[in-house]
XYZ file of C-alpha atoms in Angstrom:
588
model
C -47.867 -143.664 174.793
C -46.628 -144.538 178.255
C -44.464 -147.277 176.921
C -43.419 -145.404 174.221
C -41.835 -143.388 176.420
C -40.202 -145.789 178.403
C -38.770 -147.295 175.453
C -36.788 -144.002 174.661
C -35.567 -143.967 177.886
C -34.137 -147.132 178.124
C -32.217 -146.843 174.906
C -30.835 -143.401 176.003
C -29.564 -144.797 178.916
C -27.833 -147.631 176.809
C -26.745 -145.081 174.222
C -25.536 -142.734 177.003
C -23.758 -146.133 178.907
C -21.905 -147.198 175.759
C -20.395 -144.013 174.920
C -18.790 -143.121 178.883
C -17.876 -146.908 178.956
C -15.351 -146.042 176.211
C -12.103 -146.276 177.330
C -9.785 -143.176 176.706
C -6.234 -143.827 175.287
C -3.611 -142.409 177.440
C -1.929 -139.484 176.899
C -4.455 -137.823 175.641
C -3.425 -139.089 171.593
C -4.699 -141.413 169.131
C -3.052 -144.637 168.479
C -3.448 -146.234 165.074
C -2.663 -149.639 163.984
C -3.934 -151.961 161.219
C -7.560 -152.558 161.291
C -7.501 -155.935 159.634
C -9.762 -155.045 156.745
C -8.523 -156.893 153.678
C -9.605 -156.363 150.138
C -10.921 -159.861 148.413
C -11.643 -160.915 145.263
C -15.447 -160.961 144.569
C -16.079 -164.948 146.309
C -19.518 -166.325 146.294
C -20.715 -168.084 149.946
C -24.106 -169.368 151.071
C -25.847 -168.432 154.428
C -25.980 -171.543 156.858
C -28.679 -169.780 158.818
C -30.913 -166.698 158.820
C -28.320 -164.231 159.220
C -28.284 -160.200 160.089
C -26.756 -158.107 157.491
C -25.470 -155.172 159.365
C -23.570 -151.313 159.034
C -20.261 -152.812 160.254
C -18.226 -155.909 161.114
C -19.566 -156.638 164.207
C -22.769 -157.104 166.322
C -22.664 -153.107 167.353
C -23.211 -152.363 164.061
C -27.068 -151.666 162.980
C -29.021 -154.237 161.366
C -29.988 -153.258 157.549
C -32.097 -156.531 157.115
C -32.292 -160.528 157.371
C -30.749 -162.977 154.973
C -32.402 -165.983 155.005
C -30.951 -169.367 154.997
C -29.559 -170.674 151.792
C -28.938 -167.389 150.421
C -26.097 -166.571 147.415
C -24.000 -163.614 148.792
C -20.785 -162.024 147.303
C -17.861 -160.724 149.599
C -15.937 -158.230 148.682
C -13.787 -157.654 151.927
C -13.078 -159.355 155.167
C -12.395 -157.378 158.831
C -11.842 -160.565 161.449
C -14.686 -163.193 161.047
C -17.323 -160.578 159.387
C -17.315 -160.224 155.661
C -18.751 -157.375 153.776
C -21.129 -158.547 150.987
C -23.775 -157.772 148.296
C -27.180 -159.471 148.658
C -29.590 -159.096 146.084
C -33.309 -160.336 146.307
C -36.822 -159.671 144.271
C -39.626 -158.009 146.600
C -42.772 -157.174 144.890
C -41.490 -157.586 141.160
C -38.634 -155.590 141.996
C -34.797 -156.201 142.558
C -33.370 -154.889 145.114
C -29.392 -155.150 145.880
C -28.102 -154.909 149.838
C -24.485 -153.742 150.811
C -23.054 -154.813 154.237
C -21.657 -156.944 157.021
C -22.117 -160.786 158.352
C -20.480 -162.960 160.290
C -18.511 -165.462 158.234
C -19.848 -168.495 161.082
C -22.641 -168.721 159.302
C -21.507 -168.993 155.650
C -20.126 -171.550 153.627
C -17.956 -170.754 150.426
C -20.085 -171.894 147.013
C -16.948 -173.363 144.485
C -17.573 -173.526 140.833
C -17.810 -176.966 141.410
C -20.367 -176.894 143.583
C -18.630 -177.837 146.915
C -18.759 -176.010 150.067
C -15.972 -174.720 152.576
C -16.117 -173.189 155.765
C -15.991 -169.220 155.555
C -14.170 -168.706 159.163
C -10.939 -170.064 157.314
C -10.671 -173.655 158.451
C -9.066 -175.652 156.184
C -7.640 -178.906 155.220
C -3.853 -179.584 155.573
C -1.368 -182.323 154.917
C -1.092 -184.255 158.148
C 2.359 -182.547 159.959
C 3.403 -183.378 163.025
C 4.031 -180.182 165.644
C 5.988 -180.319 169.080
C 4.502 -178.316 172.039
C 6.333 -175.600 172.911
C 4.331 -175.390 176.208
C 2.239 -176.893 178.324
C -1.192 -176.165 175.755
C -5.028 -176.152 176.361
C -6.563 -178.679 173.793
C -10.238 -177.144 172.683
C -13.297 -178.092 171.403
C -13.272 -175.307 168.658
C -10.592 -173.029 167.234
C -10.394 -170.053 170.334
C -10.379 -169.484 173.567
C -13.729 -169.359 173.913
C -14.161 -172.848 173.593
C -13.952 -175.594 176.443
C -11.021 -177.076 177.067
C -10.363 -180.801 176.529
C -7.728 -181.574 178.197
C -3.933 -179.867 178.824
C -0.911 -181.274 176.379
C 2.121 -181.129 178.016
C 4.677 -178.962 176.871
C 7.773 -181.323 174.306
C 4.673 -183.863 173.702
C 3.766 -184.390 169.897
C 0.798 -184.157 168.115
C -0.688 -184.632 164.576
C -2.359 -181.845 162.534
C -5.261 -182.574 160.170
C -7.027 -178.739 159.564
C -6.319 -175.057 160.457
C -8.334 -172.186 161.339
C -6.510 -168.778 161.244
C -3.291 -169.386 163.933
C -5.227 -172.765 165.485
C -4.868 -176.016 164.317
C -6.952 -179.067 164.618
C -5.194 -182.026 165.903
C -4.649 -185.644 167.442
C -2.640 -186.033 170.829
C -2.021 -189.537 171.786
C -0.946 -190.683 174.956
C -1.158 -193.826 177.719
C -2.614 -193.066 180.921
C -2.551 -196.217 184.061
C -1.496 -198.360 181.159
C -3.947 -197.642 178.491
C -3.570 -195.421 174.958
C -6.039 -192.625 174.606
C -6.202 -190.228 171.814
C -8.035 -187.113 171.915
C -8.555 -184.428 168.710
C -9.413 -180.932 169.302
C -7.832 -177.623 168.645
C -4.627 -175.707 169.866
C -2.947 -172.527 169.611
C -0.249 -172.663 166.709
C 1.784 -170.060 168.839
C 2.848 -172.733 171.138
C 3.741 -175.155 168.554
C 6.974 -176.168 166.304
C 7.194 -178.115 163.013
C 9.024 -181.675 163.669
C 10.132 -182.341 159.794
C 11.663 -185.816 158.976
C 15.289 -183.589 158.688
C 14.433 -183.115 163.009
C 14.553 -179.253 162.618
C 11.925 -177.218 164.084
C 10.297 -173.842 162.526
C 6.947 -171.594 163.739
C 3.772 -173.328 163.109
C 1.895 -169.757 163.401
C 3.645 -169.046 160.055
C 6.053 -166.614 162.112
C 9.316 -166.469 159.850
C 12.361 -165.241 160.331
C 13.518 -161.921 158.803
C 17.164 -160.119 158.579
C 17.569 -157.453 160.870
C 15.749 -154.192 159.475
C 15.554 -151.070 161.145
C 11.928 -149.210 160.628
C 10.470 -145.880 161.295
C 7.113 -145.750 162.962
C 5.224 -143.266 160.890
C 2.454 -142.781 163.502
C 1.903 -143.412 167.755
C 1.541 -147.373 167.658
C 0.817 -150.039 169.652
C 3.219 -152.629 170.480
C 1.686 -155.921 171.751
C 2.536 -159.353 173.152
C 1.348 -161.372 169.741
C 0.512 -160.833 165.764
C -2.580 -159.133 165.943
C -5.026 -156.789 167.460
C -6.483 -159.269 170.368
C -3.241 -159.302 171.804
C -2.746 -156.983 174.954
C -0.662 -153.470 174.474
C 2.473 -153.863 176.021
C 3.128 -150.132 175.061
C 2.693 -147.287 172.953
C 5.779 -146.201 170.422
C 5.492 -142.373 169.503
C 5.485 -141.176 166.418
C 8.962 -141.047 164.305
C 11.048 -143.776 166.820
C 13.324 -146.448 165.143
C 12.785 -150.245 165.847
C 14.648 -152.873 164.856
C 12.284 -156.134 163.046
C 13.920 -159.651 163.163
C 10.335 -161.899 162.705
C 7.257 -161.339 160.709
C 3.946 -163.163 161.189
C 1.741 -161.806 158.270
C 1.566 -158.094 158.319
C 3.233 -157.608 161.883
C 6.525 -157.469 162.284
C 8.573 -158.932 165.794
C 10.963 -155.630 167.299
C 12.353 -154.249 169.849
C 12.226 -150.499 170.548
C 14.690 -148.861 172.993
C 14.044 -145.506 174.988
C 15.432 -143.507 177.910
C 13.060 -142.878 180.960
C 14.337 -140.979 184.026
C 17.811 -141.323 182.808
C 17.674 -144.971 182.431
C 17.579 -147.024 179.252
C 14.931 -149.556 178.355
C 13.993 -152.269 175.808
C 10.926 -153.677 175.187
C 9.918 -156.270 172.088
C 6.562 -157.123 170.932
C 4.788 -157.477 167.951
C 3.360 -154.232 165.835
C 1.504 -153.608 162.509
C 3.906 -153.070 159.312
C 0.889 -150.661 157.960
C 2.201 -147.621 160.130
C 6.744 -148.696 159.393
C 8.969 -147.378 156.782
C 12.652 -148.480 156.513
C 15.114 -146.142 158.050
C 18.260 -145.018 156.525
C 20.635 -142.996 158.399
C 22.724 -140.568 156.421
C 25.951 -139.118 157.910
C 27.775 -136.455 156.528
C 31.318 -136.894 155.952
C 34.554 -135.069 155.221
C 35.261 -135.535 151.260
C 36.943 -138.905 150.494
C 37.693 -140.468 147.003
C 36.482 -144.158 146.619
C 37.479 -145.876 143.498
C 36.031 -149.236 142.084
C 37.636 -152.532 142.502
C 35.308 -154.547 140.138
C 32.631 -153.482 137.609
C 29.677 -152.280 139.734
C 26.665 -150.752 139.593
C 25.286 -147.579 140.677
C 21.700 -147.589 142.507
C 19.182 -144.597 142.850
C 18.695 -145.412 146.221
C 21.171 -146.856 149.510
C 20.007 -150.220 148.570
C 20.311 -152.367 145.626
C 16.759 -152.792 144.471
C 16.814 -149.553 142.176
C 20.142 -150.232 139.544
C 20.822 -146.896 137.490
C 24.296 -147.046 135.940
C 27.221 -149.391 136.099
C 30.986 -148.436 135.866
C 34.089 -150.414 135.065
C 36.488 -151.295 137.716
C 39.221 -148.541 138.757
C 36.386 -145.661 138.412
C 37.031 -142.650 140.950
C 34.212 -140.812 142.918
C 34.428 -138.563 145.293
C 31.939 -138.449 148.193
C 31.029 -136.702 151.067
C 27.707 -138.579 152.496
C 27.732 -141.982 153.530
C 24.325 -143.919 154.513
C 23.492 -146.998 156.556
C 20.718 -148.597 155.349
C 17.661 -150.361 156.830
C 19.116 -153.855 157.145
C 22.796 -152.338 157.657
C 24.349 -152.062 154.565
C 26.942 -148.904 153.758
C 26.637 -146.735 150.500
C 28.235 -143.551 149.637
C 26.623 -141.153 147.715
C 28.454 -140.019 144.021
C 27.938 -137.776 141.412
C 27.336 -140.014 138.227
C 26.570 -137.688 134.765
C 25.367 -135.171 136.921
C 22.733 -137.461 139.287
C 23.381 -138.309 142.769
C 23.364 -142.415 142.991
C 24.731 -144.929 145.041
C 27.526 -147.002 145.491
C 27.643 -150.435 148.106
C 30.968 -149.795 150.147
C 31.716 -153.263 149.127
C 32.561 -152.785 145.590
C 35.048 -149.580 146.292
C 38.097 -148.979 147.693
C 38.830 -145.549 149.540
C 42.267 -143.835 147.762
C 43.973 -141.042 149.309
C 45.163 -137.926 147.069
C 48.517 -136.538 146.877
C 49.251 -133.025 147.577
C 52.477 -131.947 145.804
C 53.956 -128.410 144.749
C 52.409 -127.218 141.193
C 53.853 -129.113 138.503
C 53.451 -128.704 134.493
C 52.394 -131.325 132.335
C 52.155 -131.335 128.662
C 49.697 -133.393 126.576
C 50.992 -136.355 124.741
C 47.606 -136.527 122.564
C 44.112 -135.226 122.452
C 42.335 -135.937 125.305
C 39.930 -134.952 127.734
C 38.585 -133.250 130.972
C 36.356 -135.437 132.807
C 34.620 -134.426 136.018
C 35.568 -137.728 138.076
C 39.025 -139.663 138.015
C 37.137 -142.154 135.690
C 36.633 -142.486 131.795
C 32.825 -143.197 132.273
C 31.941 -139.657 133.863
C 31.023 -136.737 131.905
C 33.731 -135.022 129.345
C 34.004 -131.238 130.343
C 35.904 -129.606 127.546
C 38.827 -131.211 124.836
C 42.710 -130.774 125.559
C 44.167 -130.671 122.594
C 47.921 -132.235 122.000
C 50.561 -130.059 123.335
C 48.510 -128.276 126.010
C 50.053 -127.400 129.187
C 48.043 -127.605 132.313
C 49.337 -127.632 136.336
C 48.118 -129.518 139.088
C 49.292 -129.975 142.416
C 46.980 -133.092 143.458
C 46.943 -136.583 142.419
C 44.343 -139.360 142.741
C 45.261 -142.640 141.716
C 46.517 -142.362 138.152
C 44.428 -138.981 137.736
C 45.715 -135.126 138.128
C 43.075 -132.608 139.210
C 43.384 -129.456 137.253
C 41.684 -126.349 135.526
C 41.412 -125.530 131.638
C 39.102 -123.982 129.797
C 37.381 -122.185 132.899
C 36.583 -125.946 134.158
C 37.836 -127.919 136.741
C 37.632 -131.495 136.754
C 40.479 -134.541 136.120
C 42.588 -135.742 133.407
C 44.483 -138.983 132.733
C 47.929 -139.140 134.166
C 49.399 -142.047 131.303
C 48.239 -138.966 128.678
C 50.655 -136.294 129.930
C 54.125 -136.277 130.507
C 56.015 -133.696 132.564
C 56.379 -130.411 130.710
C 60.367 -128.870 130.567
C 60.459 -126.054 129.288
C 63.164 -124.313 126.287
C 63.661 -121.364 128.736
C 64.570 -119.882 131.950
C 62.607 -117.610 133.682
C 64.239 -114.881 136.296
C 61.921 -113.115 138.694
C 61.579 -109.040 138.164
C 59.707 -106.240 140.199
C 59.032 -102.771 140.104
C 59.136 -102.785 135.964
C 56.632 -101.011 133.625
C 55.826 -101.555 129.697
C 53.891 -100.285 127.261
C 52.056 -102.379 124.840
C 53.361 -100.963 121.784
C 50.174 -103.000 119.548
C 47.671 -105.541 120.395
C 49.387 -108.343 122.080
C 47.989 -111.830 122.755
C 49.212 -113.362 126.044
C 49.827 -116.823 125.264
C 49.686 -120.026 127.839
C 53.657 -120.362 127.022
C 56.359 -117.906 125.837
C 56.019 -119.697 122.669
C 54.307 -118.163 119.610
C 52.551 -121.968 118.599
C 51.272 -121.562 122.485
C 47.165 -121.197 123.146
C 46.183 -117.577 123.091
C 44.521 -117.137 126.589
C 43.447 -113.121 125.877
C 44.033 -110.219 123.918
C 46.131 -107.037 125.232
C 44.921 -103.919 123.470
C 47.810 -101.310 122.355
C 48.927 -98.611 124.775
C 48.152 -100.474 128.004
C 50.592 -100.314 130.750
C 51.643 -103.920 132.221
C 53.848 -104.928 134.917
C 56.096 -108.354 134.147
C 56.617 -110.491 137.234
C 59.515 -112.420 135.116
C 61.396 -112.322 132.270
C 62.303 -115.555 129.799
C 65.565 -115.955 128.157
C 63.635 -116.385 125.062
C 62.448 -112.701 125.521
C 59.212 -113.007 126.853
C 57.786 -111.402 130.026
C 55.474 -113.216 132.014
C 52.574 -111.408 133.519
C 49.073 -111.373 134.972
C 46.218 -109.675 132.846
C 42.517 -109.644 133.600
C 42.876 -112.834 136.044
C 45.172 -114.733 133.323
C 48.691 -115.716 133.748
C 50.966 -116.247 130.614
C 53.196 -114.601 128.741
C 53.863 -111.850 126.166
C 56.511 -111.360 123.534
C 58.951 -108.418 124.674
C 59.068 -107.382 120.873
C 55.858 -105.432 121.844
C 56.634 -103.487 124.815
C 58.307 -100.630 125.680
C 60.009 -100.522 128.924
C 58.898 -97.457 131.077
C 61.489 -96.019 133.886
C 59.768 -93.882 136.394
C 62.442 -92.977 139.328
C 61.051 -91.014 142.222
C 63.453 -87.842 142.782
C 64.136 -87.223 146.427
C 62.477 -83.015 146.610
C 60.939 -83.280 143.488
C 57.171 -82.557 142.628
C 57.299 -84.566 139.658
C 59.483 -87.499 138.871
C 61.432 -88.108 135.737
C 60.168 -89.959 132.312
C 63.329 -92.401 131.043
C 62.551 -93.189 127.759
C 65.486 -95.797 126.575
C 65.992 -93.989 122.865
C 68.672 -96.404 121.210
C 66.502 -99.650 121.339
C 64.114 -99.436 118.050
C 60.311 -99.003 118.161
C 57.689 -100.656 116.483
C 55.119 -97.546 115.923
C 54.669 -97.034 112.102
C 54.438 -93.586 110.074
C 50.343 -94.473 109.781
C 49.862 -94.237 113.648
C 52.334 -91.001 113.750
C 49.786 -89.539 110.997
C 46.756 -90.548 112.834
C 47.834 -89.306 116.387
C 48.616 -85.934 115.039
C 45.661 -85.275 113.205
C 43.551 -86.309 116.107
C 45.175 -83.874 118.534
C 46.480 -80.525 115.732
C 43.935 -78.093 116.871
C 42.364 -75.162 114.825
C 44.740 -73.940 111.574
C 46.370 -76.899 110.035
C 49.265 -78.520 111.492
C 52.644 -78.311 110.066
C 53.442 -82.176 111.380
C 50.315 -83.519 109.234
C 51.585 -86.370 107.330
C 54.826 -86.210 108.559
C 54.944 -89.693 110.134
C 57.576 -91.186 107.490
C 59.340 -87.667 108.642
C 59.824 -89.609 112.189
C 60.455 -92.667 111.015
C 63.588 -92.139 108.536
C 65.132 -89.583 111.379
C 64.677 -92.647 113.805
C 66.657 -95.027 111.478
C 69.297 -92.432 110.068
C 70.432 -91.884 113.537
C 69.851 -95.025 115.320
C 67.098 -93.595 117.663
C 63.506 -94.420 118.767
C 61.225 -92.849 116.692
C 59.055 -92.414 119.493
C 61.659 -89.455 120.099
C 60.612 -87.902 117.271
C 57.028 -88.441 117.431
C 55.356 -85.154 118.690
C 53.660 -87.173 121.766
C 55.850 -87.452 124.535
C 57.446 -83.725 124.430
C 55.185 -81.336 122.691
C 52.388 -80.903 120.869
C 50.823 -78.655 117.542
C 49.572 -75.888 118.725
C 47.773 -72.559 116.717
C 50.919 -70.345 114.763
C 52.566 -73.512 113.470
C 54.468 -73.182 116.800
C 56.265 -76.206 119.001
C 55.170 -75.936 122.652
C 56.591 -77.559 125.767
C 54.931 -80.692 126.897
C 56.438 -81.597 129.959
C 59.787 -81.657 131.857
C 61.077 -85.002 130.195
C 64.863 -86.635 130.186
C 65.579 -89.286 127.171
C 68.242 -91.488 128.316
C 70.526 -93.659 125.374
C 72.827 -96.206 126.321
C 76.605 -95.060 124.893
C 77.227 -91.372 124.492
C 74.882 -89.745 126.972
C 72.560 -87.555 124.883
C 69.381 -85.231 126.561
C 67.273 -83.035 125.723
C 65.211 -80.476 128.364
C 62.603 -78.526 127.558
């Protein structure tokens, strides 16, 4: 019982050692970086020795059982040296199947051909001759932990037969008091060059280089002195910093990160794990420019030209108003393209300046179309038909901007030509008229012009110009055009200096266009009680108008009296009819 006890003790004191001997990161955060654990293809190997199959990959880990030697396992994954396998085995008439960890020393790799390689990743190369890059310890075994040979000086060459991970297992011949000696061991491929017939020179460590990309760390990471997790932290990049990347050894990436610390600016470079990067683009608003295309070129869903989405012909006009840089540098502008957002490479545009000018007519030489964009390829907002008039004050290349049809968008210059019009117009103020009947207000004082809107009869409307064709130009329910004057009535309305109320002009010798039907249907809607003795007496009005060369409207009951009860005429209102030649009033 006694040394049961003491047995508990010791391994609490272990247990209790272990976990305050773990160092703390500083700053009180986690850093992540990549763990090494690689998915594999199911590979058979054989165990070289009795081997421990444990929880994880590496001695720490608790032991599930033994494997004896000569054993069939399959690994599934690989984390360093250890590989995580199956192991299945009969105990007792039963089968029994075992997931976890070994070290990959003590396996060797069962081919379909029977053969056997070594599971720690040596391997057999072509012979290659490397260049020393520094003086370099020459080992017994691939890692530091082995003894050293002998020291290579650094510019000496040697010959390389196998590797092992980043070491490589070579011959180094040299003369020493006048006799050759060659020795064969292992050396770090981080201090070593490639001496090709052609004399050039590249990483032996399989280090390549990249083009300049600029990353995002997505998480605190460690940036250390080599490719890999057993090189020292040389510091710790916080979360959401840019580096730049110009090598790559594997899954680590070569930068160099730049930072401001007590008001001065530092660099540091060192290696760090791609697993916790994304590319950076930097977008930058801008004010709006128009960028046309100087070649057929394609449109990309993304700054970069991995993702194509459209192409346009060359001379195609977009305007933009967001420019990005890209992770390795390159400039796109962002366009509307058929109603998506893409991008264009500032390489195949050209930025074009608009012209402002004063609003100008044009008239439509043929059928043709609105298009959103200075460019045939965009989308088609609404059909101009031949003949239409539209005005724009700002040109783009060989495109007008303008509005018809409630849109906005561009049309082709080469389809219009500028619009002169038959007529004068001379500016008027202060004017009334009466709409006489429903009156369309047309685009030009033309009656083969677009009807823009309807004016219903009696409304009141103010011309800001007249034509010499006889059309008044005016501005109804947010629409400018123009109206035929052979539907209005023009409406005086001088103020009286020390009158109350002012005086109705009424101009009696120019002819009206009311009819006997709308003299007949105004009376009976205002005679009141007996029966009035004006009822369908419209044609009454109308004959008296012509027979004396006056406006009916004179005669019509409405602007002077009205049927009232006894068959009687009453006063209306103090009203003075003016006639050009003999002056001619009446007062009531």
């Amino acid at each position: 019982m006694k040394k049961f006890w003491k047995i508990v003790a010791v391994s609490t004191t272990i247990l209790f050692f272990s976990a305050t001997a773990m160092p703390a990161l500083p700053g009180n955060h986690w850093t992540v970086e990549a763990a090494g654990t690689v998915k594999l293809n199911k590979v058979p190997y054989q165990t070289t020795a009795n081997l421990n199959l444990r929880t994880g990959p590496g001695t720490k880990y608790k032991v599930i059982l033994t494997i004896p030697k000569g054993k069939q396992v399959t690994a599934t994954e690989k984390s360093g040296n250890w590989y995580k396998v199956s192991y299945s085995y009969t105990s007792k008439g039963k089968k029994y199947t075992k997931t976890g960890w070994v070290s990959g020393s003590y396996l060797k790799k069962v081919s379909s051909s029977g053969s056997s390689a070594s599971a720690s990743g040596t391997t057999k190369i072509t012979k290659t001759v490397y260049q020393t890059t520094a003086n370099l310890n020459m080992r017994t075994g691939p890692g530091t932990k082995y003894k050293v040979i002998l020291t290579i000086p650094k510019g000496k060459q040697v010959t390389a037969t196998e590797k092992s991970g980043s070491w490589y297992k070579v011959s180094y011949s040299y003369t020493s008091k006048g006799k050759k000696y060659t020795k064969t061991g292992w050396i770090s491929g981080s201090y070593l060059k490639k001496v090709p017939t052609s004399g050039s020179s590249g990483s032996a460590s399989g280090t390549t280089k990249i083009t300049k990309t600029v990353y995002q760390t997505t998480a605190n990471l460690n940036m250390r002195t080599g490719p890999g997790t057993k090189y020292k932290v040389i510091f710790t990049i916080p979360k959401g910093k840019t580096v730049s990347a110009t090598e790559k050894s594997g899954s680590w990436l070569k930068v160099s990160y730049t930072y401001t610390s007590k008001g001065k600016s530092y660099t540091k470079t060192g290696w760090v794990s791609s697993s916790y990067l994304k590319e950076y683009n930097q977008y930058i608003n801008t004010a709006g420019t128009y960028y046309f295309t100087t070649k057929t070129a394609n449109l990309y869903s993304g700054p970069n030209t991995k993702s194509k989405a459209a192409s346009v012909p060359k001379d195609n006009g977009f305007y933009s108003t967001k420019k990005v840089i890209n992770s390795i540098g390159q400039t796109f502008y962002q366009v509307s393209h058929n109603g998506k957002n893409l991008y264009v490479h500032s390489g195949d545009v050209k930025k074009v300046s608009p012209a402002v000018f004063s609003e100008t007519k044009y008239k439509a030489n043929t059928d043709t179309w609105l298009y959103q964009s200075p460019g045939i390829n965009t989308a088609k907002l609404v059909k101009i038909p031949k003949d239409a008039v539209i005005s724009s004050s700002l040109s783009v290349a060989s495109w007008y901007k303008t509005s018809y049809g409630g849109k906005t968008g561009f049309v082709q210059a080469g389809q219009f030509s500028k619009y002169s019009p038959g007529f004068t117009e001379t500016k008027i103020a202060n004017e009334s008229y009466l709409v006489t009947d429903n009156l369309n207000l047309r685009q030009l004082p033309d009656t083969k012009s677009a009807i823009l809107v309807t004016i219903s009869k009696n409304t009141i409307v103010q011309p800001t110009h007249k034509t010499s064709n006889g059309w008044f130009k005016i501005s109804y329910n947010g629409k400018i055009g123009y109206v035929s004057g052979d539907y209005l009535d023009k409406i005086i309305v001088p103020a009286y200096s020390g009158t109350i109320k002012p005086y109705l002009f009424l101009d009696l010798r120019k002819p009206s266009k009311v009819t006997a039907q709308q003299i007949d249907q105004y009376i009976a809607a205002k005679a009141k009680g007996n029966t009035s003795v004006l009822l369908n007496k419209g044609k009454v009005f109308i004959d008296a108008g012509k027979k004396y060369g006056v406006n009916a409207l004179f005669w019509r009951p409405s602007p002077f009296m009205k049927a009232a009860p006894g068959h009687l005429l009453c006063p209306w209102e103090k009203i003075t009819f003016s006639v050009s030649g003999p002056l001619m009033r009446r007062r009531t």
